[in-house]
JSON list of C-alpha atoms in Angstrom, two decimals:
[
{"chain": "A", "resi": 1, "resn": "MET", "atom": "CA", "xyz": [43.22, 123.23, 120.90]},
{"chain": "A", "resi": 2, "resn": "SER", "atom": "CA", "xyz": [43.49, 126.35, 123.04]},
{"chain": "A", "resi": 3, "resn": "MET", "atom": "CA", "xyz": [45.17, 126.00, 126.40]},
{"chain": "A", "resi": 4, "resn": "THR", "atom": "CA", "xyz": [44.67, 128.07, 129.52]},
{"chain": "A", "resi": 5, "resn": "VAL", "atom": "CA", "xyz": [48.10, 127.14, 130.88]},
{"chain": "A", "resi": 6, "resn": "LYS", "atom": "CA", "xyz": [51.10, 129.13, 129.63]},
{"chain": "A", "resi": 7, "resn": "LYS", "atom": "CA", "xyz": [54.86, 128.85, 129.99]},
{"chain": "A", "resi": 8, "resn": "GLY", "atom": "CA", "xyz": [56.01, 130.36, 133.30]},
{"chain": "A", "resi": 9, "resn": "ASP", "atom": "CA", "xyz": [52.75, 129.70, 135.19]},
{"chain": "A", "resi": 10, "resn": "ASN", "atom": "CA", "xyz": [52.84, 128.08, 138.61]},
{"chain": "A", "resi": 11, "resn": "VAL", "atom": "CA", "xyz": [50.54, 125.06, 138.60]},
{"chain": "A", "resi": 12, "resn": "VAL", "atom": "CA", "xyz": [49.36, 122.36, 140.98]},
{"chain": "A", "resi": 13, "resn": "VAL", "atom": "CA", "xyz": [48.73, 118.76, 139.87]},
{"chain": "A", "resi": 14, "resn": "ILE", "atom": "CA", "xyz": [45.15, 117.74, 140.63]},
{"chain": "A", "resi": 15, "resn": "THR", "atom": "CA", "xyz": [45.25, 114.06, 139.66]},
{"chain": "A", "resi": 16, "resn": "GLY", "atom": "CA", "xyz": [47.68, 111.21, 139.09]},
{"chain": "A", "resi": 17, "resn": "LYS", "atom": "CA", "xyz": [50.71, 109.89, 140.94]},
{"chain": "A", "resi": 18, "resn": "ASP", "atom": "CA", "xyz": [52.04, 113.41, 141.61]},
{"chain": "A", "resi": 19, "resn": "LYS", "atom": "CA", "xyz": [48.75, 114.79, 142.95]},
{"chain": "A", "resi": 20, "resn": "GLY", "atom": "CA", "xyz": [49.28, 117.86, 145.14]},
{"chain": "A", "resi": 21, "resn": "LYS", "atom": "CA", "xyz": [52.73, 118.76, 143.81]},
{"chain": "A", "resi": 22, "resn": "THR", "atom": "CA", "xyz": [53.33, 122.27, 142.52]},
{"chain": "A", "resi": 23, "resn": "GLY", "atom": "CA", "xyz": [55.83, 123.52, 139.99]},
{"chain": "A", "resi": 24, "resn": "LYS", "atom": "CA", "xyz": [56.57, 125.98, 137.22]},
{"chain": "A", "resi": 25, "resn": "VAL", "atom": "CA", "xyz": [55.59, 125.22, 133.63]},
{"chain": "A", "resi": 26, "resn": "THR", "atom": "CA", "xyz": [58.73, 125.04, 131.49]},
{"chain": "A", "resi": 27, "resn": "GLU", "atom": "CA", "xyz": [57.23, 123.94, 128.20]},
{"chain": "A", "resi": 28, "resn": "VAL", "atom": "CA", "xyz": [53.77, 123.81, 126.61]},
{"chain": "A", "resi": 29, "resn": "SER", "atom": "CA", "xyz": [52.71, 121.82, 123.56]},
{"chain": "A", "resi": 30, "resn": "PRO", "atom": "CA", "xyz": [49.16, 122.77, 122.50]},
{"chain": "A", "resi": 31, "resn": "LYS", "atom": "CA", "xyz": [48.99, 120.20, 119.67]},
{"chain": "A", "resi": 32, "resn": "THR", "atom": "CA", "xyz": [49.34, 117.27, 122.08]},
{"chain": "A", "resi": 33, "resn": "GLY", "atom": "CA", "xyz": [47.67, 119.06, 125.03]},
{"chain": "A", "resi": 34, "resn": "LYS", "atom": "CA", "xyz": [50.60, 118.42, 127.36]},
{"chain": "A", "resi": 35, "resn": "VAL", "atom": "CA", "xyz": [52.75, 120.56, 129.62]},
{"chain": "A", "resi": 36, "resn": "LEU", "atom": "CA", "xyz": [56.19, 120.04, 131.14]},
{"chain": "A", "resi": 37, "resn": "VAL", "atom": "CA", "xyz": [56.33, 120.97, 134.84]},
{"chain": "A", "resi": 38, "resn": "ASP", "atom": "CA", "xyz": [59.49, 121.15, 137.00]},
{"chain": "A", "resi": 39, "resn": "GLY", "atom": "CA", "xyz": [59.62, 118.40, 139.62]},
{"chain": "A", "resi": 40, "resn": "VAL", "atom": "CA", "xyz": [56.50, 116.60, 138.38]},
{"chain": "A", "resi": 41, "resn": "ASN", "atom": "CA", "xyz": [56.25, 113.27, 136.54]},
{"chain": "A", "resi": 42, "resn": "ILE", "atom": "CA", "xyz": [59.94, 112.46, 136.89]},
{"chain": "A", "resi": 43, "resn": "VAL", "atom": "CA", "xyz": [61.00, 109.38, 134.91]},
{"chain": "A", "resi": 44, "resn": "THR", "atom": "CA", "xyz": [64.30, 107.51, 134.82]},
{"chain": "A", "resi": 45, "resn": "LYS", "atom": "CA", "xyz": [66.04, 106.91, 131.53]},
{"chain": "A", "resi": 46, "resn": "HIS", "atom": "CA", "xyz": [68.89, 104.46, 131.06]},
{"chain": "A", "resi": 47, "resn": "GLN", "atom": "CA", "xyz": [71.45, 106.14, 128.84]},
{"chain": "A", "resi": 48, "resn": "LYS", "atom": "CA", "xyz": [73.96, 103.89, 127.13]},
{"chain": "A", "resi": 49, "resn": "ALA", "atom": "CA", "xyz": [77.45, 105.11, 126.28]},
{"chain": "A", "resi": 50, "resn": "ARG", "atom": "CA", "xyz": [77.70, 105.90, 122.57]},
{"chain": "A", "resi": 51, "resn": "ARG", "atom": "CA", "xyz": [81.45, 106.47, 122.50]},
{"chain": "A", "resi": 52, "resn": "GLN", "atom": "CA", "xyz": [84.36, 104.93, 124.27]},
{"chain": "A", "resi": 53, "resn": "ASP", "atom": "CA", "xyz": [85.05, 107.94, 126.50]},
{"chain": "A", "resi": 54, "resn": "GLU", "atom": "CA", "xyz": [81.39, 108.19, 127.71]},
{"chain": "A", "resi": 55, "resn": "LYS", "atom": "CA", "xyz": [79.91, 106.24, 130.59]},
{"chain": "A", "resi": 56, "resn": "SER", "atom": "CA", "xyz": [76.49, 104.61, 130.74]},
{"chain": "A", "resi": 57, "resn": "GLN", "atom": "CA", "xyz": [74.22, 106.16, 133.36]},
{"chain": "A", "resi": 58, "resn": "ILE", "atom": "CA", "xyz": [70.70, 106.49, 134.68]},
{"chain": "A", "resi": 59, "resn": "VAL", "atom": "CA", "xyz": [69.26, 109.95, 134.04]},
{"chain": "A", "resi": 60, "resn": "LYS", "atom": "CA", "xyz": [66.18, 111.39, 135.77]},
{"chain": "A", "resi": 61, "resn": "LYS", "atom": "CA", "xyz": [64.14, 113.86, 133.72]},
{"chain": "A", "resi": 62, "resn": "ASN", "atom": "CA", "xyz": [60.72, 115.47, 133.62]},
{"chain": "A", "resi": 63, "resn": "ALA", "atom": "CA", "xyz": [58.10, 113.92, 131.36]},
{"chain": "A", "resi": 64, "resn": "PRO", "atom": "CA", "xyz": [55.09, 115.78, 129.95]},
{"chain": "A", "resi": 65, "resn": "ILE", "atom": "CA", "xyz": [51.76, 115.65, 131.77]},
{"chain": "A", "resi": 66, "resn": "GLU", "atom": "CA", "xyz": [48.26, 116.28, 130.43]},
{"chain": "A", "resi": 67, "resn": "ALA", "atom": "CA", "xyz": [47.26, 119.93, 130.67]},
{"chain": "A", "resi": 68, "resn": "SER", "atom": "CA", "xyz": [43.85, 118.89, 132.03]},
{"chain": "A", "resi": 69, "resn": "ASN", "atom": "CA", "xyz": [45.58, 117.36, 135.07]},
{"chain": "A", "resi": 70, "resn": "VAL", "atom": "CA", "xyz": [46.94, 120.69, 136.30]},
{"chain": "A", "resi": 71, "resn": "MET", "atom": "CA", "xyz": [45.36, 123.89, 137.62]},
{"chain": "A", "resi": 72, "resn": "VAL", "atom": "CA", "xyz": [46.91, 127.34, 137.56]},
{"chain": "A", "resi": 73, "resn": "VAL", "atom": "CA", "xyz": [47.82, 128.81, 140.96]},
{"chain": "A", "resi": 74, "resn": "CYS", "atom": "CA", "xyz": [46.66, 132.42, 141.22]},
{"chain": "A", "resi": 75, "resn": "PRO", "atom": "CA", "xyz": [49.51, 134.79, 142.17]},
{"chain": "A", "resi": 76, "resn": "ASN", "atom": "CA", "xyz": [47.06, 137.09, 144.01]},
{"chain": "A", "resi": 77, "resn": "CYS", "atom": "CA", "xyz": [45.16, 134.68, 146.26]},
{"chain": "A", "resi": 78, "resn": "GLY", "atom": "CA", "xyz": [47.59, 131.72, 146.13]},
{"chain": "A", "resi": 79, "resn": "LYS", "atom": "CA", "xyz": [44.85, 129.15, 145.40]},
{"chain": "A", "resi": 80, "resn": "ALA", "atom": "CA", "xyz": [44.45, 126.71, 142.53]},
{"chain": "A", "resi": 81, "resn": "THR", "atom": "CA", "xyz": [41.79, 128.12, 140.25]},
{"chain": "A", "resi": 82, "resn": "ARG", "atom": "CA", "xyz": [40.03, 127.72, 136.96]},
{"chain": "A", "resi": 83, "resn": "VAL", "atom": "CA", "xyz": [40.91, 130.28, 134.34]},
{"chain": "A", "resi": 84, "resn": "ALA", "atom": "CA", "xyz": [38.41, 132.85, 133.12]},
{"chain": "A", "resi": 85, "resn": "HIS", "atom": "CA", "xyz": [38.90, 135.38, 130.37]},
{"chain": "A", "resi": 86, "resn": "GLY", "atom": "CA", "xyz": [38.15, 139.07, 130.73]},
{"chain": "A", "resi": 87, "resn": "GLU", "atom": "CA", "xyz": [39.24, 142.48, 129.54]},
{"chain": "A", "resi": 88, "resn": "VAL", "atom": "CA", "xyz": [41.66, 144.77, 131.32]},
{"chain": "A", "resi": 89, "resn": "GLY", "atom": "CA", "xyz": [42.56, 148.02, 129.60]},
{"chain": "A", "resi": 90, "resn": "GLY", "atom": "CA", "xyz": [41.06, 146.84, 126.32]},
{"chain": "A", "resi": 91, "resn": "LYS", "atom": "CA", "xyz": [43.18, 143.65, 126.24]},
{"chain": "A", "resi": 92, "resn": "LYS", "atom": "CA", "xyz": [41.95, 140.07, 126.63]},
{"chain": "A", "resi": 93, "resn": "VAL", "atom": "CA", "xyz": [43.46, 138.72, 129.86]},
{"chain": "A", "resi": 94, "resn": "ARG", "atom": "CA", "xyz": [43.34, 135.43, 131.77]},
{"chain": "A", "resi": 95, "resn": "THR", "atom": "CA", "xyz": [41.76, 135.98, 135.18]},
{"chain": "A", "resi": 96, "resn": "CYS", "atom": "CA", "xyz": [41.23, 134.01, 138.38]},
{"chain": "A", "resi": 97, "resn": "LYS", "atom": "CA", "xyz": [37.70, 132.67, 138.94]},
{"chain": "A", "resi": 98, "resn": "LYS", "atom": "CA", "xyz": [38.00, 133.02, 142.72]},
{"chain": "A", "resi": 99, "resn": "CYS", "atom": "CA", "xyz": [39.45, 136.52, 143.20]},
{"chain": "A", "resi": 100, "resn": "SER", "atom": "CA", "xyz": [39.10, 138.01, 139.68]},
{"chain": "A", "resi": 101, "resn": "GLY", "atom": "CA", "xyz": [42.83, 138.83, 139.66]},
{"chain": "A", "resi": 102, "resn": "ALA", "atom": "CA", "xyz": [44.82, 138.77, 136.44]},
{"chain": "A", "resi": 103, "resn": "LEU", "atom": "CA", "xyz": [47.01, 135.72, 135.79]},
{"chain": "A", "resi": 104, "resn": "ASP", "atom": "CA", "xyz": [49.03, 137.39, 133.03]},
{"chain": "A", "resi": 105, "resn": "LYS", "atom": "CA", "xyz": [52.00, 139.18, 134.58]},
{"chain": "A", "resi": 106, "resn": "GLU", "atom": "CA", "xyz": [51.70, 142.35, 132.48]},
{"chain": "A", "resi": 107, "resn": "PHE", "atom": "CA", "xyz": [48.23, 143.06, 133.84]},
{"chain": "A", "resi": 108, "resn": "VAL", "atom": "CA", "xyz": [48.62, 142.01, 137.47]},
{"chain": "A", "resi": 109, "resn": "LYS", "atom": "CA", "xyz": [49.12, 145.58, 138.76]},
{"chain": "A", "resi": 110, "resn": "VAL", "atom": "CA", "xyz": [46.14, 146.92, 136.81]},
{"chain": "A", "resi": 111, "resn": "ALA", "atom": "CA", "xyz": [43.93, 144.05, 137.94]},
{"chain": "A", "resi": 112, "resn": "LYS", "atom": "CA", "xyz": [44.94, 144.50, 141.61]},
{"chain": "A", "resi": 113, "resn": "LYS", "atom": "CA", "xyz": [43.81, 148.13, 141.51]},
{"chain": "A", "resi": 114, "resn": "GLU", "atom": "CA", "xyz": [40.46, 147.13, 139.99]},
{"chain": "A", "resi": 115, "resn": "ALA", "atom": "CA", "xyz": [40.01, 144.31, 142.53]},
{"chain": "A", "resi": 116, "resn": "LYS", "atom": "CA", "xyz": [40.63, 146.73, 145.43]},
{"chain": "A", "resi": 117, "resn": "LYS", "atom": "CA", "xyz": [37.99, 149.08, 144.03]},
{"chain": "A", "resi": 118, "resn": "GLU", "atom": "CA", "xyz": [35.46, 146.22, 143.78]},
{"chain": "A", "resi": 119, "resn": "VAL", "atom": "CA", "xyz": [36.20, 145.07, 147.34]},
{"chain": "A", "resi": 120, "resn": "ALA", "atom": "CA", "xyz": [35.75, 148.63, 148.62]},
{"chain": "A", "resi": 121, "resn": "LYS", "atom": "CA", "xyz": [32.38, 148.88, 146.86]},
{"chain": "A", "resi": 122, "resn": "LYS", "atom": "CA", "xyz": [31.24, 145.56, 148.35]},
{"chain": "A", "resi": 123, "resn": "GLU", "atom": "CA", "xyz": [32.33, 146.60, 151.86]},
{"chain": "A", "resi": 124, "resn": "THR", "atom": "CA", "xyz": [30.41, 149.86, 151.68]},
{"chain": "A", "resi": 125, "resn": "ALA", "atom": "CA", "xyz": [27.34, 147.97, 150.44]},
{"chain": "A", "resi": 126, "resn": "VAL", "atom": "CA", "xyz": [27.64, 145.47, 153.31]},
{"chain": "A", "resi": 127, "resn": "LYS", "atom": "CA", "xyz": [28.00, 148.28, 155.88]},
{"chain": "A", "resi": 128, "resn": "ALA", "atom": "CA", "xyz": [24.93, 150.02, 154.48]},
{"chain": "A", "resi": 129, "resn": "GLU", "atom": "CA", "xyz": [22.75, 146.88, 154.65]},
{"chain": "A", "resi": 130, "resn": "PRO", "atom": "CA", "xyz": [22.73, 146.46, 158.48]},
{"chain": "A", "resi": 131, "resn": "ALA", "atom": "CA", "xyz": [21.79, 150.11, 158.89]},
{"chain": "A", "resi": 132, "resn": "LYS", "atom": "CA", "xyz": [18.88, 149.63, 156.50]},
{"chain": "A", "resi": 133, "resn": "LYS", "atom": "CA", "xyz": [17.76, 146.48, 158.34]},
{"chain": "A", "resi": 134, "resn": "GLU", "atom": "CA", "xyz": [17.82, 148.27, 161.71]},
{"chain": "A", "resi": 135, "resn": "THR", "atom": "CA", "xyz": [15.63, 151.11, 160.43]},
{"chain": "A", "resi": 136, "resn": "VAL", "atom": "CA", "xyz": [13.19, 148.62, 158.93]},
{"chain": "A", "resi": 137, "resn": "LYS", "atom": "CA", "xyz": [13.01, 146.73, 162.27]},
{"chain": "A", "resi": 138, "resn": "LYS", "atom": "CA", "xyz": [12.42, 149.97, 164.19]},
{"chain": "A", "resi": 139, "resn": "GLU", "atom": "CA", "xyz": [9.66, 151.01, 161.79]},
{"chain": "A", "resi": 140, "resn": "ALA", "atom": "CA", "xyz": [8.01, 147.58, 162.04]},
{"chain": "A", "resi": 141, "resn": "ALA", "atom": "CA", "xyz": [8.10, 147.70, 165.85]},
{"chain": "A", "resi": 142, "resn": "ALA", "atom": "CA", "xyz": [6.62, 151.20, 165.86]},
{"chain": "A", "resi": 143, "resn": "THR", "atom": "CA", "xyz": [3.73, 150.16, 163.60]},
{"chain": "A", "resi": 144, "resn": "LYS", "atom": "CA", "xyz": [3.02, 147.08, 165.77]},
{"chain": "A", "resi": 145, "resn": "THR", "atom": "CA", "xyz": [2.79, 149.12, 168.95]},
{"chain": "A", "resi": 146, "resn": "ALA", "atom": "CA", "xyz": [0.62, 151.74, 167.26]},
{"chain": "A", "resi": 147, "resn": "SER", "atom": "CA", "xyz": [-1.76, 149.12, 165.86]},
{"chain": "A", "resi": 148, "resn": "ALA", "atom": "CA", "xyz": [-2.01, 147.31, 169.23]},
{"chain": "A", "resi": 149, "resn": "LYS", "atom": "CA", "xyz": [-3.08, 150.54, 170.96]},
{"chain": "A", "resi": 150, "resn": "THR", "atom": "CA", "xyz": [-5.79, 151.38, 168.42]},
{"chain": "A", "resi": 151, "resn": "THR", "atom": "CA", "xyz": [-7.51, 147.99, 168.30]},
{"chain": "A", "resi": 152, "resn": "ALA", "atom": "CA", "xyz": [-9.94, 146.96, 171.03]},
{"chain": "A", "resi": 153, "resn": "PRO", "atom": "CA", "xyz": [-9.50, 143.65, 172.83]},
{"chain": "A", "resi": 154, "resn": "LYS", "atom": "CA", "xyz": [-11.44, 140.79, 171.28]},
{"chain": "A", "resi": 155, "resn": "LYS", "atom": "CA", "xyz": [-14.26, 139.09, 173.15]},
{"chain": "A", "resi": 156, "resn": "GLU", "atom": "CA", "xyz": [-13.96, 135.39, 173.68]},
{"chain": "A", "resi": 157, "resn": "THR", "atom": "CA", "xyz": [-16.82, 133.39, 172.25]},
{"chain": "A", "resi": 158, "resn": "THR", "atom": "CA", "xyz": [-17.81, 130.13, 173.83]},
{"chain": "A", "resi": 159, "resn": "THR", "atom": "CA", "xyz": [-19.45, 127.37, 171.90]},
{"chain": "A", "resi": 160, "resn": "ALA", "atom": "CA", "xyz": [-21.75, 124.87, 173.49]},
{"chain": "A", "resi": 161, "resn": "LYS", "atom": "CA", "xyz": [-20.88, 121.23, 173.11]},
{"chain": "A", "resi": 162, "resn": "LYS", "atom": "CA", "xyz": [-23.02, 119.58, 170.52]},
{"chain": "A", "resi": 163, "resn": "PRO", "atom": "CA", "xyz": [-24.71, 116.36, 171.46]},
{"chain": "A", "resi": 164, "resn": "ALA", "atom": "CA", "xyz": [-23.57, 113.25, 169.64]},
{"chain": "A", "resi": 165, "resn": "SER", "atom": "CA", "xyz": [-25.39, 112.78, 166.37]},
{"chain": "A", "resi": 166, "resn": "SER", "atom": "CA", "xyz": [-27.90, 109.99, 165.91]},
{"chain": "A", "resi": 167, "resn": "THR", "atom": "CA", "xyz": [-25.66, 108.19, 163.41]},
{"chain": "A", "resi": 168, "resn": "GLN", "atom": "CA", "xyz": [-22.91, 107.87, 165.98]},
{"chain": "A", "resi": 169, "resn": "LYS", "atom": "CA", "xyz": [-25.39, 106.48, 168.50]},
{"chain": "A", "resi": 170, "resn": "SER", "atom": "CA", "xyz": [-26.65, 103.92, 166.02]},
{"chain": "A", "resi": 171, "resn": "LYS", "atom": "CA", "xyz": [-23.11, 102.78, 165.26]},
{"chain": "A", "resi": 172, "resn": "LYS", "atom": "CA", "xyz": [-22.49, 102.22, 168.97]},
{"chain": "A", "resi": 173, "resn": "THR", "atom": "CA", "xyz": [-25.64, 100.19, 169.40]},
{"chain": "A", "resi": 174, "resn": "THR", "atom": "CA", "xyz": [-24.91, 97.99, 166.38]},
{"chain": "A", "resi": 175, "resn": "SER", "atom": "CA", "xyz": [-21.40, 97.28, 167.60]},
{"chain": "A", "resi": 176, "resn": "ASP", "atom": "CA", "xyz": [-22.79, 96.38, 171.02]},
{"chain": "A", "resi": 177, "resn": "LYS", "atom": "CA", "xyz": [-25.22, 93.95, 169.42]},
{"chain": "A", "resi": 178, "resn": "ALA", "atom": "CA", "xyz": [-22.47, 92.28, 167.40]},
{"chain": "A", "resi": 179, "resn": "GLU", "atom": "CA", "xyz": [-20.60, 91.33, 170.56]}
]
């Protein structure tokens, strides 16, 4: 079973008794599909003294939680996100679905540069769109005014009211007779 959560990731719990808590992953076991997160799923264990000089005590410790119950927190945007896989510099890297930033620490700097380039491209495209729309609106207005000047006004046609048909008259007379 492949896991998208790695040791050292910051995660947020999305379900269970600790829903909403965040912590750092300290241990991952892919065979069982569980992760150990600091401050999450704390259990109490009663420890009995094994020797005469020891004391019995109650110990609190972290218990594993299902990996499907946690989501990785993106270091770039700070939001819980699903993990995508992409290539950065010829290497397969885990990336954020929301901001496309790298989740692997070695590639964070490279991914930030690429993300800035993409954002700059999008901003220039967005700035260019309103200018295009304004020119299209001006052209449409110019063609409307030009076409209105060239066409002659339409004459209104009047239609005479048609007399009621004979079938309607016969229906009226039969209904009058029925009363």
